[in-house]
Structures are given as C-alpha cells and as structure tokens.
Tab-separated table of C-alpha atoms in Angstrom:
chain	number	residue	atom	x	y	z
A	1	MET	CA	12.017	-7.146	5.317
A	2	ALA	CA	10.917	-5.732	8.665
A	3	THR	CA	12.361	-6.958	12.228
A	4	THR	CA	9.914	-7.840	14.446
A	5	ALA	CA	12.505	-6.316	17.074
A	6	GLY	CA	10.068	-3.012	18.711
A	7	VAL	CA	6.413	-3.914	17.933
A	8	GLN	CA	3.357	-3.136	20.393
A	9	VAL	CA	-0.471	-3.077	20.196
A	10	LEU	CA	-2.411	-0.791	21.967
A	11	GLY	CA	-5.392	-2.571	21.936
A	12	SER	CA	-8.640	-4.885	23.823
A	13	TRP	CA	-8.911	-7.921	23.909
A	14	ALA	CA	-13.060	-7.556	22.730
A	15	SER	CA	-12.571	-5.331	20.409
A	16	PRO	CA	-12.730	-6.365	16.629
A	17	PHE	CA	-11.273	-3.678	15.524
A	18	SER	CA	-7.819	-4.544	17.183
A	19	ASN	CA	-8.918	-7.687	17.171
A	20	ARG	CA	-7.462	-7.200	13.461
A	21	VAL	CA	-4.401	-6.225	13.908
A	22	GLU	CA	-3.278	-9.167	16.567
A	23	LEU	CA	-4.556	-12.100	13.314
A	24	ALA	CA	-2.971	-9.812	10.798
A	25	LEU	CA	0.085	-9.921	13.243
A	26	LYS	CA	-0.055	-13.250	14.103
A	27	LEU	CA	-0.940	-14.853	10.094
A	28	LYS	CA	2.420	-12.762	9.380
A	29	SER	CA	4.001	-14.556	12.016
A	30	VAL	CA	5.309	-11.658	13.708
A	31	GLU	CA	5.555	-11.301	17.847
A	32	TYR	CA	4.196	-8.444	19.248
A	33	GLU	CA	3.661	-7.437	22.776
A	34	PHE	CA	0.396	-6.433	23.637
A	35	VAL	CA	-0.658	-3.308	25.724
A	36	GLU	CA	-4.478	-4.047	27.340
A	37	GLU	CA	-5.839	-0.771	27.033
A	38	VAL	CA	-8.880	-1.208	29.316
A	39	PHE	CA	-12.107	0.198	27.608
A	40	TYR	CA	-13.919	1.910	30.876
A	41	ALA	CA	-11.196	2.987	32.398
A	42	ASN	CA	-9.296	6.686	31.920
A	43	LYS	CA	-7.616	6.488	28.585
A	44	SER	CA	-3.567	6.075	28.855
A	45	GLU	CA	-1.117	9.061	28.571
A	46	ARG	CA	0.603	6.349	25.735
A	47	LEU	CA	-2.800	6.220	24.123
A	48	LEU	CA	-2.715	9.005	23.969
A	49	LYS	CA	0.413	10.188	22.243
A	50	ALA	CA	0.013	7.471	19.902
A	51	ASN	CA	-3.334	8.775	18.454
A	52	PRO	CA	-3.782	11.435	19.018
A	53	VAL	CA	-6.293	12.534	15.977
A	54	TYR	CA	-8.686	9.702	17.217
A	55	GLN	CA	-7.876	8.737	20.656
A	56	GLN	CA	-8.677	5.055	20.137
A	57	ILE	CA	-7.449	1.724	19.849
A	58	PRO	CA	-5.994	0.337	18.019
A	59	VAL	CA	-2.596	1.620	17.675
A	60	LEU	CA	0.231	-1.038	16.401
A	61	ILE	CA	3.865	0.780	17.462
A	62	HIS	CA	6.949	-0.684	15.261
A	63	ASP	CA	9.704	0.777	16.253
A	64	GLU	CA	8.283	3.542	17.638
A	65	LYS	CA	6.499	5.121	14.519
A	66	PRO	CA	2.594	4.219	15.726
A	67	VAL	CA	0.133	3.383	12.578
A	68	CYS	CA	-3.451	3.982	13.337
A	69	GLU	CA	-6.966	3.003	11.796
A	70	SER	CA	-6.956	-0.820	12.046
A	71	LEU	CA	-7.313	-2.034	8.114
A	72	ILE	CA	-4.828	1.048	7.683
A	73	ILE	CA	-2.446	-1.028	10.451
A	74	VAL	CA	-3.613	-3.827	8.255
A	75	GLU	CA	-2.652	-3.324	4.908
A	76	TYR	CA	0.586	-1.729	6.784
A	77	ILE	CA	1.394	-5.014	7.890
A	78	ASP	CA	1.067	-6.596	4.736
A	79	GLU	CA	3.957	-3.941	3.508
A	80	ALA	CA	6.087	-4.138	5.824
A	81	TRP	CA	6.185	-7.915	6.322
A	82	THR	CA	5.932	-8.846	2.798
A	83	GLY	CA	8.362	-11.535	2.981
A	84	ASN	CA	6.993	-13.564	5.802
A	85	GLY	CA	4.680	-16.193	4.179
A	86	PRO	CA	0.900	-15.397	2.168
A	87	SER	CA	0.042	-12.140	1.171
A	88	ILE	CA	-2.583	-10.769	3.178
A	89	LEU	CA	-4.287	-8.472	0.146
A	90	PRO	CA	-4.819	-10.020	-3.170
A	91	SER	CA	-1.761	-9.776	-5.303
A	92	ASP	CA	-4.629	-8.561	-8.342
A	93	PRO	CA	-5.037	-4.276	-8.624
A	94	TYR	CA	-8.077	-5.112	-9.236
A	95	GLU	CA	-8.801	-7.687	-7.020
A	96	ARG	CA	-7.643	-5.742	-3.896
A	97	ALA	CA	-9.731	-3.078	-4.962
A	98	ILE	CA	-13.257	-5.047	-4.679
A	99	ALA	CA	-11.413	-6.608	-1.114
A	100	ARG	CA	-11.234	-2.937	-0.132
A	101	PHE	CA	-14.490	-2.551	-1.317
A	102	TRP	CA	-15.947	-4.229	0.575
A	103	ALA	CA	-14.056	-3.668	3.797
A	104	GLY	CA	-15.464	-0.472	3.835
A	105	TYR	CA	-18.835	-1.464	3.560
A	106	VAL	CA	-18.312	-3.453	6.431
A	107	ASP	CA	-17.413	-0.593	8.529
A	108	ASN	CA	-19.460	1.860	6.874
A	109	LYS	CA	-22.832	0.551	6.011
A	110	TRP	CA	-22.870	-2.335	7.617
A	111	PHE	CA	-21.752	-2.374	10.803
A	112	PRO	CA	-23.337	1.026	11.830
A	113	THR	CA	-26.585	-1.619	11.189
A	114	MET	CA	-25.828	-4.082	13.953
A	115	LYS	CA	-25.061	-1.143	16.050
A	116	GLU	CA	-28.675	0.729	15.041
A	117	LEU	CA	-30.011	-3.007	16.423
A	118	ASN	CA	-28.605	-2.546	19.843
A	119	THR	CA	-30.805	0.716	21.283
A	120	ALA	CA	-33.496	-0.274	18.449
A	121	SER	CA	-36.426	-0.688	21.214
A	122	GLY	CA	-39.542	-2.596	20.022
A	123	ASP	CA	-40.187	-5.454	18.194
A	124	GLU	CA	-41.237	-3.754	15.600
A	125	ALA	CA	-38.354	-1.737	15.221
A	126	LYS	CA	-35.934	-4.351	15.656
A	127	ALA	CA	-37.483	-6.427	13.280
A	128	ILE	CA	-36.518	-3.262	10.727
A	129	VAL	CA	-32.983	-3.450	11.571
A	130	VAL	CA	-32.797	-7.154	11.479
A	131	GLY	CA	-33.823	-6.653	7.665
A	132	LYS	CA	-31.696	-4.050	7.124
A	133	ILE	CA	-28.549	-6.692	8.823
A	134	ASN	CA	-29.638	-9.441	6.655
A	135	GLU	CA	-29.521	-6.890	3.298
A	136	GLY	CA	-26.222	-6.470	4.141
A	137	PHE	CA	-25.282	-10.102	4.739
A	138	ALA	CA	-26.920	-11.098	1.203
A	139	LEU	CA	-24.934	-8.793	-0.080
A	140	LEU	CA	-22.168	-9.795	1.810
A	141	GLU	CA	-22.515	-13.194	0.616
A	142	GLU	CA	-22.279	-12.281	-3.277
A	143	ALA	CA	-19.136	-11.338	-3.130
A	144	PHE	CA	-18.430	-13.782	-1.306
A	145	VAL	CA	-19.208	-15.945	-3.494
A	146	LYS	CA	-17.273	-14.531	-6.130
A	147	SER	CA	-14.022	-13.855	-4.432
A	148	SER	CA	-13.526	-17.185	-3.119
A	149	LYS	CA	-14.050	-18.728	-6.702
A	150	GLY	CA	-15.297	-22.230	-4.214
A	151	LYS	CA	-12.486	-21.754	-2.014
A	152	ALA	CA	-12.365	-21.623	1.737
A	153	PHE	CA	-11.567	-17.888	2.454
A	154	PHE	CA	-12.621	-14.919	0.726
A	155	GLY	CA	-9.035	-14.875	-0.042
A	156	GLY	CA	-9.362	-18.191	-1.214
A	157	ASP	CA	-7.475	-21.052	-0.010
A	158	ASP	CA	-5.732	-18.213	2.949
A	159	VAL	CA	-7.695	-16.099	5.152
A	160	GLY	CA	-7.471	-12.581	3.345
A	161	TYR	CA	-7.927	-8.705	3.499
A	162	LEU	CA	-11.582	-9.027	3.559
A	163	ASP	CA	-11.377	-12.757	5.558
A	164	ILE	CA	-10.480	-10.048	9.430
A	165	ALA	CA	-12.264	-6.962	7.920
A	166	LEU	CA	-15.018	-8.607	8.258
A	167	GLY	CA	-14.749	-11.783	10.534
A	168	CYS	CA	-13.461	-10.073	14.009
A	169	TYR	CA	-17.647	-8.527	14.005
A	170	LEU	CA	-17.916	-12.738	14.571
A	171	GLY	CA	-18.105	-13.032	17.831
A	172	TRP	CA	-20.087	-9.338	18.332
A	173	VAL	CA	-23.239	-10.941	15.486
A	174	LYS	CA	-23.637	-14.070	17.634
A	175	VAL	CA	-24.067	-12.172	21.171
A	176	ALA	CA	-26.267	-10.122	18.695
A	177	GLU	CA	-28.270	-13.135	18.350
A	178	LEU	CA	-28.067	-14.648	21.861
A	179	ILE	CA	-29.393	-11.226	23.795
A	180	GLY	CA	-31.494	-10.273	20.341
A	181	GLY	CA	-33.395	-14.031	19.949
A	182	VAL	CA	-31.908	-13.717	16.498
A	183	LYS	CA	-30.627	-15.725	14.078
A	184	LEU	CA	-28.935	-13.076	11.505
A	185	LEU	CA	-25.769	-15.272	10.030
A	186	ASP	CA	-28.005	-17.926	8.156
A	187	GLY	CA	-27.131	-21.011	6.732
A	188	SER	CA	-30.820	-21.162	4.778
A	189	ARG	CA	-30.017	-17.490	3.022
A	190	THR	CA	-26.597	-17.192	3.324
A	191	PRO	CA	-25.258	-20.543	2.787
A	192	GLY	CA	-21.705	-19.325	1.632
A	193	LEU	CA	-21.217	-16.774	4.179
A	194	ALA	CA	-22.428	-18.873	7.847
A	195	GLY	CA	-20.120	-21.793	6.041
A	196	TRP	CA	-17.344	-19.798	5.695
A	197	ALA	CA	-18.388	-18.153	9.168
A	198	GLU	CA	-17.566	-21.519	10.888
A	199	ARG	CA	-13.942	-22.154	8.905
A	200	PHE	CA	-12.682	-19.145	9.795
A	201	LEU	CA	-13.716	-18.635	14.044
A	202	SER	CA	-11.553	-23.087	13.918
A	203	HIS	CA	-9.415	-21.280	12.052
A	204	ASP	CA	-5.163	-22.012	14.203
A	205	VAL	CA	-4.733	-17.391	13.854
A	206	ALA	CA	-8.518	-17.022	14.510
A	207	LYS	CA	-9.471	-18.784	16.944
A	208	ASP	CA	-8.352	-16.583	20.224
A	209	ILE	CA	-8.433	-13.958	18.615
A	210	ILE	CA	-11.826	-13.759	17.571
A	211	PRO	CA	-13.706	-13.734	21.700
A	212	GLU	CA	-16.254	-16.464	22.266
A	213	ALA	CA	-20.548	-14.806	22.716
A	214	PRO	CA	-20.250	-15.316	26.745
A	215	LYS	CA	-17.451	-13.488	27.607
A	216	LEU	CA	-18.258	-10.403	25.061
A	217	VAL	CA	-21.449	-10.591	26.695
A	218	GLU	CA	-19.426	-10.681	29.968
A	219	PHE	CA	-17.894	-8.194	29.111
A	220	MET	CA	-20.584	-5.604	28.101
A	221	GLY	CA	-22.561	-6.431	31.366
A	222	LYS	CA	-18.883	-4.715	33.056
A	223	VAL	CA	-18.948	-1.813	30.220
A	224	GLN	CA	-22.852	-0.776	30.550
A	225	ALA	CA	-22.043	-1.481	34.477
A	226	VAL	CA	-19.186	1.039	34.843
A	227	ARG	CA	-21.007	3.346	32.125
A	228	ALA	CA	-23.934	3.807	34.520
A	229	ALA	CA	-22.719	4.117	37.756
A	230	ALA	CA	-20.062	7.525	36.045
A	231	ALA	CA	-23.908	9.098	35.042
A	232	ASN	CA	-25.291	7.926	38.896
A	233	THR	CA	-22.033	10.263	39.972
A	234	ALA	CA	-21.597	12.764	37.419
A	235	ALA	CA	-26.025	12.916	38.629
A	236	ASP	CA	-25.265	13.757	42.055
B	1	MET	CA	-2.733	1.610	-24.190
B	2	ALA	CA	-3.932	-0.407	-26.793
B	3	GLY	CA	-6.933	-2.839	-25.944
B	4	GLU	CA	-7.581	-0.934	-22.639
B	5	GLU	CA	-11.088	0.591	-22.314
B	6	LEU	CA	-11.185	3.725	-19.149
B	7	ILE	CA	-14.364	4.881	-18.872
B	8	LEU	CA	-15.148	7.079	-15.862
B	9	LEU	CA	-18.707	7.742	-14.372
B	10	ASN	CA	-18.135	11.678	-13.178
B	11	PHE	CA	-19.835	14.393	-12.545
B	12	TRP	CA	-17.957	18.048	-12.902
B	13	ALA	CA	-18.308	19.192	-9.767
B	14	SER	CA	-17.644	16.396	-6.750
B	15	MET	CA	-14.366	16.306	-4.731
B	16	PHE	CA	-14.054	12.931	-5.313
B	17	ALA	CA	-14.542	12.842	-9.098
B	18	ALA	CA	-11.701	15.601	-9.143
B	19	ARG	CA	-9.236	12.780	-7.474
B	20	VAL	CA	-10.223	10.233	-9.760
B	21	ARG	CA	-9.258	13.329	-12.911
B	22	ILE	CA	-6.539	14.000	-11.442
B	23	ALA	CA	-4.985	10.572	-10.933
B	24	LEU	CA	-5.733	9.605	-14.133
B	25	LYS	CA	-3.756	12.392	-15.679
B	26	GLU	CA	-0.868	11.963	-13.406
B	27	LYS	CA	-0.663	8.588	-15.384
B	28	ASP	CA	-0.967	10.262	-18.412
B	29	LEU	CA	-4.397	7.958	-18.971
B	30	SER	CA	-6.447	8.183	-21.893
B	31	TYR	CA	-10.764	7.707	-21.594
B	32	GLU	CA	-13.623	8.584	-21.537
B	33	GLU	CA	-15.704	10.236	-19.822
B	34	LYS	CA	-19.519	10.390	-18.585
B	35	GLU	CA	-21.305	13.194	-17.006
B	36	GLU	CA	-23.928	12.041	-14.610
B	37	ASP	CA	-26.914	14.127	-14.074
B	38	LEU	CA	-27.292	13.348	-10.310
B	39	PRO	CA	-30.763	13.428	-9.823
B	40	ASN	CA	-31.191	11.129	-12.825
B	41	LYS	CA	-28.676	8.690	-13.012
B	42	SER	CA	-27.781	6.598	-15.932
B	43	PRO	CA	-28.164	2.899	-15.815
B	44	LEU	CA	-24.840	2.286	-16.421
B	45	LEU	CA	-24.009	4.120	-12.614
B	46	LEU	CA	-26.847	1.938	-11.260
B	47	LYS	CA	-25.459	-1.380	-12.342
B	48	MET	CA	-22.039	-0.250	-12.437
B	49	ASN	CA	-22.755	0.780	-8.472
B	50	PRO	CA	-25.120	-0.834	-7.516
B	51	VAL	CA	-23.978	-0.610	-3.865
B	52	HIS	CA	-24.069	3.065	-3.533
B	53	LYS	CA	-25.338	4.429	-6.406
B	54	LYS	CA	-22.166	7.370	-6.905
B	55	VAL	CA	-19.613	8.432	-8.888
B	56	PRO	CA	-16.874	8.800	-9.058
B	57	VAL	CA	-16.955	4.943	-11.257
B	58	LEU	CA	-14.143	3.632	-12.804
B	59	ILE	CA	-14.722	1.246	-15.476
B	60	HIS	CA	-12.030	-0.596	-16.883
B	61	ASN	CA	-12.194	-2.898	-20.017
B	62	GLY	CA	-15.778	-3.731	-18.482
B	63	LYS	CA	-14.652	-4.188	-14.998
B	64	ALA	CA	-16.128	-1.622	-12.376
B	65	VAL	CA	-13.649	-0.259	-9.894
B	66	CYS	CA	-16.166	2.437	-7.037
B	67	GLU	CA	-15.017	4.763	-4.022
B	68	SER	CA	-12.207	7.263	-5.051
B	69	LEU	CA	-10.272	6.658	-2.582
B	70	ILE	CA	-10.264	2.903	-4.341
B	71	ILE	CA	-9.636	4.033	-7.634
B	72	VAL	CA	-7.498	6.098	-6.921
B	73	GLU	CA	-4.900	3.480	-5.267
B	74	TYR	CA	-6.185	0.979	-8.462
B	75	ILE	CA	-4.940	2.725	-11.104
B	76	ASP	CA	-1.726	3.461	-9.325
B	77	GLU	CA	-0.693	-0.094	-9.012
B	78	MET	CA	-2.288	-0.981	-12.240
B	79	TRP	CA	0.309	1.604	-14.169
B	80	SER	CA	2.784	1.402	-11.664
B	81	ASP	CA	5.856	1.886	-14.532
B	82	ARG	CA	4.796	5.375	-14.245
B	83	ALA	CA	4.238	8.880	-11.985
B	84	PRO	CA	3.900	7.355	-8.152
B	85	LEU	CA	0.891	8.233	-6.442
B	86	LEU	CA	1.250	7.037	-3.306
B	87	PRO	CA	5.457	6.642	-1.702
B	88	SER	CA	6.885	4.049	-1.786
B	89	HIS	CA	7.947	2.878	1.791
B	90	PRO	CA	5.283	1.491	4.150
B	91	TYR	CA	5.188	3.227	6.910
B	92	ALA	CA	4.982	6.293	4.453
B	93	ARG	CA	1.961	4.846	2.878
B	94	ALA	CA	-0.360	3.854	6.199
B	95	GLN	CA	0.007	7.924	6.660
B	96	ALA	CA	-1.055	8.694	3.442
B	97	ARG	CA	-3.603	6.491	3.803
B	98	PHE	CA	-4.544	8.083	7.083
B	99	TRP	CA	-4.617	11.227	6.609
B	100	ALA	CA	-6.612	10.794	2.966
B	101	ASP	CA	-9.430	8.595	5.082
B	102	PHE	CA	-9.703	12.299	8.516
B	103	ILE	CA	-10.311	14.149	5.238
B	104	ASP	CA	-13.426	11.281	4.409
B	105	LYS	CA	-14.378	11.184	7.600
B	106	LYS	CA	-14.111	14.490	8.545
B	107	LEU	CA	-14.092	17.265	6.384
B	108	PHE	CA	-17.186	16.157	4.668
B	109	GLY	CA	-19.219	15.987	7.523
B	110	ALA	CA	-18.294	19.860	8.335
B	111	ALA	CA	-18.741	20.507	4.771
B	112	THR	CA	-22.251	19.288	4.310
B	113	LYS	CA	-23.556	21.002	7.543
B	114	ILE	CA	-22.450	24.588	5.336
B	115	ILE	CA	-23.702	24.127	2.408
B	116	TRP	CA	-27.146	22.624	3.610
B	117	SER	CA	-27.472	24.897	7.058
B	118	LYS	CA	-30.977	26.083	7.643
B	119	ASN	CA	-30.265	28.927	9.184
B	120	LYS	CA	-27.022	30.702	10.209
B	121	ASP	CA	-26.449	28.785	14.069
B	122	GLU	CA	-25.893	25.094	11.588
B	123	ALA	CA	-23.691	27.598	10.001
B	124	GLU	CA	-21.841	28.540	12.554
B	125	GLU	CA	-21.890	25.441	14.008
B	126	GLY	CA	-20.122	23.835	10.659
B	127	LYS	CA	-17.839	26.455	10.627
B	128	LYS	CA	-16.251	25.434	13.417
B	129	GLU	CA	-15.733	22.330	12.594
B	130	LEU	CA	-14.798	23.511	9.863
B	131	ILE	CA	-11.406	25.461	10.289
B	132	GLU	CA	-10.731	22.841	12.792
B	133	ILE	CA	-10.191	20.216	10.502
B	134	LEU	CA	-8.320	22.924	7.890
B	135	LYS	CA	-5.968	23.801	10.554
B	136	GLN	CA	-5.592	19.927	11.825
B	137	LEU	CA	-4.210	19.100	7.608
B	138	GLU	CA	-2.187	22.653	7.828
B	139	GLY	CA	-0.780	21.415	11.260
B	140	VAL	CA	-0.073	18.045	8.709
B	141	LEU	CA	1.206	20.080	6.161
B	142	GLY	CA	3.291	22.185	7.681
B	143	ASP	CA	6.623	23.822	6.037
B	144	LYS	CA	6.330	20.588	3.139
B	145	PRO	CA	5.244	22.028	-0.466
B	146	TYR	CA	2.952	19.075	-0.709
B	147	PHE	CA	1.309	16.059	2.086
B	148	GLY	CA	3.225	13.870	0.288
B	149	GLU	CA	6.859	15.698	1.197
B	150	ASP	CA	8.120	17.012	-2.027
B	151	VAL	CA	5.699	15.428	-4.427
B	152	PHE	CA	2.576	16.111	-5.770
B	153	GLY	CA	1.183	12.996	-4.146
B	154	PHE	CA	-2.529	10.753	-2.493
B	155	VAL	CA	-3.241	13.358	-0.025
B	156	ASP	CA	-2.553	16.365	-1.611
B	157	MET	CA	-5.475	14.623	-4.773
B	158	ALA	CA	-8.099	13.446	-1.570
B	159	LEU	CA	-8.044	17.366	-0.489
B	160	ILE	CA	-7.793	19.268	-3.910
B	161	GLY	CA	-11.251	18.574	-5.032
B	162	TYR	CA	-12.481	20.493	-1.275
B	163	TYR	CA	-9.645	23.154	-2.658
B	164	VAL	CA	-12.991	24.591	-5.441
B	165	TRP	CA	-15.062	24.477	-2.569
B	166	PHE	CA	-14.037	27.080	-0.074
B	167	GLN	CA	-14.750	30.087	-1.044
B	168	THR	CA	-18.638	28.278	-1.584
B	169	TYR	CA	-18.259	27.782	2.337
B	170	GLU	CA	-16.780	30.771	2.952
B	171	ASN	CA	-20.044	32.871	1.122
B	172	CYS	CA	-22.707	30.442	2.941
B	173	ALA	CA	-21.378	31.075	7.036
B	174	ASP	CA	-19.183	34.087	6.279
B	175	PHE	CA	-15.687	33.437	7.030
B	176	SER	CA	-12.472	33.456	4.995
B	177	ILE	CA	-10.291	30.760	5.112
B	178	GLU	CA	-7.140	32.451	3.736
B	179	GLY	CA	-7.693	34.418	7.287
B	180	GLU	CA	-7.652	31.131	9.562
B	181	CYS	CA	-4.925	28.580	7.422
B	182	PRO	CA	-3.175	30.748	5.324
B	183	LYS	CA	-0.828	28.290	4.823
B	184	LEU	CA	-3.471	25.825	3.035
B	185	MET	CA	-4.498	28.911	1.161
B	186	GLU	CA	-0.797	28.500	-0.465
B	187	TRP	CA	-1.023	24.883	-0.807
B	188	GLY	CA	-3.762	25.319	-2.742
B	189	LYS	CA	-2.482	27.779	-5.558
B	190	ARG	CA	0.364	25.790	-5.806
B	191	CYS	CA	-0.835	22.651	-6.424
B	192	LEU	CA	-3.483	24.262	-9.360
B	193	GLU	CA	0.155	25.035	-11.041
B	194	ARG	CA	-0.082	21.206	-11.791
B	195	GLU	CA	-2.037	20.994	-15.149
B	196	SER	CA	-3.712	17.380	-13.258
B	197	VAL	CA	-5.507	20.056	-11.293
B	198	SER	CA	-5.463	23.301	-13.144
B	199	THR	CA	-7.663	21.465	-16.254
B	200	PHE	CA	-9.203	19.219	-14.426
B	201	LEU	CA	-10.766	20.857	-11.352
B	202	ALA	CA	-13.985	22.386	-11.513
B	203	HIS	CA	-13.997	26.357	-11.051
B	204	PRO	CA	-14.992	28.019	-7.847
B	205	ASN	CA	-17.317	30.418	-9.295
B	206	LYS	CA	-19.321	27.600	-11.312
B	207	VAL	CA	-19.274	25.437	-7.658
B	208	TYR	CA	-20.847	28.393	-5.796
B	209	ASP	CA	-23.593	28.871	-8.963
B	210	LEU	CA	-24.319	25.050	-8.654
B	211	LEU	CA	-24.534	24.781	-4.626
B	212	MET	CA	-27.330	28.056	-4.870
B	213	SER	CA	-28.905	26.666	-7.614
B	214	PHE	CA	-30.279	23.379	-5.549
B	215	ARG	CA	-30.927	25.413	-2.344
B	216	ASN	CA	-32.444	27.025	-4.711
B	217	LYS	CA	-34.865	24.072	-5.616
B	218	LEU	CA	-35.407	23.124	-1.777
B	219	GLY	CA	-36.352	25.772	-0.903
B	220	LEU	CA	-33.278	26.745	1.260
B	221	ASP	CA	-32.973	31.114	1.542
B	222	TYR	CA	-29.081	31.683	0.869
B	223	VAL	CA	-28.678	32.636	4.822
C-alpha cells in the first residue's frame, strides 16, 4: 500500500480538473500538499518539468513521479491507495466501462458545449448552445438513472468516478446559469441529475472542494482583466 | 468459453477497431465479426452505440461496450487470467493510459488534416504536426522493443492501427516516415511479427485505395 508521504498536487482551486484530483485524494483519506499554480501568471518551472507534454495542471506528484491528465490521475489514486476506503471505480468490469464511457462523453462532448456558451453571441446562437447542453444533460440523466440504481450517486451509495468526473463542473454550471440568466440543470427536465447535484455539492468531501459560483465569477473577472491587459501590452 | 457471446461491430480499415481485434486475439477469444458499411450504418450499430454511432463496439452477452481504449481495458479486466494487456503496477498503468490518450488526442487530428487536405498547404501543415507527434512517440519508445517495455501492450496496441495508414499519409503529403522516425518504423515491423497484429491489421495498400476512393467521391483531386 502506498504511503501518504511525498504526495503533491499542482493545481488550481478554480479548475474542475484540479478539483477532481483533490476529491479523489480526500475520498481516499490521502494527505497531500497542494501547490497553487496561478492561472494567469507564467507557468512555473516545476509545472513545466512535471508535465512537459501538455504543460497544464493538474499534476499529481507521488514519490517524485508525476501523473498527468485528471481522469488518469483519479484512476491512479484508486489503484495506488486501493486499501483506503471504498473503490472509486466500480468493481464490475462492465460498470467500469460504462463509467469510463460517460466520463469521456462529459469531457469530449458535453464540456465543449459549455465552453461554446461563453463565445456564443446573440440570443439565437445562445439558445442553440443551451439546447445542446440540455441534450447532453438528458443523456446524462439516463446514465444517472441506470448507474445509480435508485441510490444517491452515480457510484451508488458512495461518490465514485463518474460523480467526480461530472460533479467537478457543477460550480461552473452555476456560473453559466448566473451570467447567462438561464436554467441549465433543471429539476423539471432532469430530476435525477438535479437531485444528484444537490447531494454531491453537500457531500462532506465535495463541499470543501467545489468552489461556489460567486467566487468563480470573481475569478473569471480577474482572468479576463489580466488577459485584456496582456493584449493591450502586446498591442503597444 | 461456453455461454459467452462476443460480437464485434467492425470496420476493417479503422485504427480503433484494430485495437480491439488485436486485444481479442491476444486473449485468444472467439467472436463474431460484423463488418459495418460506414455510409450505411446498421440498425444494430445505431442501437448499441446511440451516443457516438461509431465502430468499434464490442457486444458481450448483449451488452455494448464502446470506445476502443475502454473496450481494450474491459477485455483485459474480464479475461484477467491470461495475457495481460496493461502493466500491473499503478504507475506503469497510468503511464500507459497517458500515452494511449496522447495518441488519441493528437495523432488523429494531424492525420485527418493530411488525408482530407484540399491542397498542398493543408497537407503540409498536417505533415509537420504528424512528424512532431511521431517524433515525440519515438522519444517515448527510446531503445525499448515495445512501448510496454519488454512486452507488447496497451500503448503498442493503441498505435499499431495507425501504422498501416503511414503509407497513405506519406503518399498524401509526399514525405517518408522512415526517414523521419526510423526507430518507430522498426517498432512497427517488430509488432507485425506478432500473429495478433499481422493477421488482424489491414493491408497498407488497401487502406490507401480506400482513402483514394473516398477522396474521389468527395471530388478531392489527389494533390
């Protein structure tokens, strides 16, 4: 069994991907040092050395060995600390495949539609994107019903892989709702998912990690200001 | 293997379906292969993979598993009593998953630019990207016989399906992968010595003919 000494996370409190890693470590009761990489500053030498391929957070460094890509890190945590608490991935191979499938869908198909909401200009364009997001939620609602089998989370009684994969975005979903003036996660359309979201956000571990929407809105403002300043400097 | 029904929804030229065919052979599993006509997808495919509507799909006793790397891990976990496809140590597994994921994130995009290029400039751009990615992978391989250290494994399986497309990329963008990445080409030939690979990979010439026929249909002259 791995020791908890020598565990570092290079991350950012506002990043859903970084949140995933912290969620997994906390679920496994693994102590770690969190090293905040400032989002809008130059990337640290430490980060560039730990993740030369993508130069991005999060990175988990365990006994000086880096692991990159948030979902890969979550699986690593589950396997390296296999004795600590319940499994993050389901134990049945078919259920594992389903959990991995939906996590991939969330990152590769659903999340890009959330990003589109930022760039869509005009009511019509926005409405189209919101439609896509809702289609995604409808699919995830079905996935939730099948996975949870009537229990609280995708992982059943406990928070699991898919809860982590999707739950990390919930703060940003609320931000999109606030800023866009639109209801995305709607109990009338996707009751299962809406109930799950509330339970996830009040979960002992998640509630300390998933940032609240107002803080994220403030963060977004900072990032935009820094980027605008950089653009102005570049234009001079 | 009494009572086990395995069906693979396949496309012969797909680098993704190749991974699954090889994995099934490595585990010595019998299965029924159903070839998809991609412009006319079968009702079974649409039913079994409604989200992406893509091959490969592995149907095991009526239950569908989609996404090639997920299918390979599923096969490894279901038939864990033989021929491991992933390493056993968590760190090595994380590295294997990382590089397989890198291949999916990067290689496909560059290859797409080349094979669907409308002019020499687009092909050139794709070629530069592809060479950079292949060189990076060659660096990861180093002097090892396989990406999986001494054994043919997950990353080798993830990449080898692309190997039969190399000739096509070379023809479309007028360059030599052998010239740029000789160690990678050696690796490819080494993999082809395995029965699971040589029997189940498409022939490079057929792959090239297939692409040309698609390009003709789309009215893309050969650059």
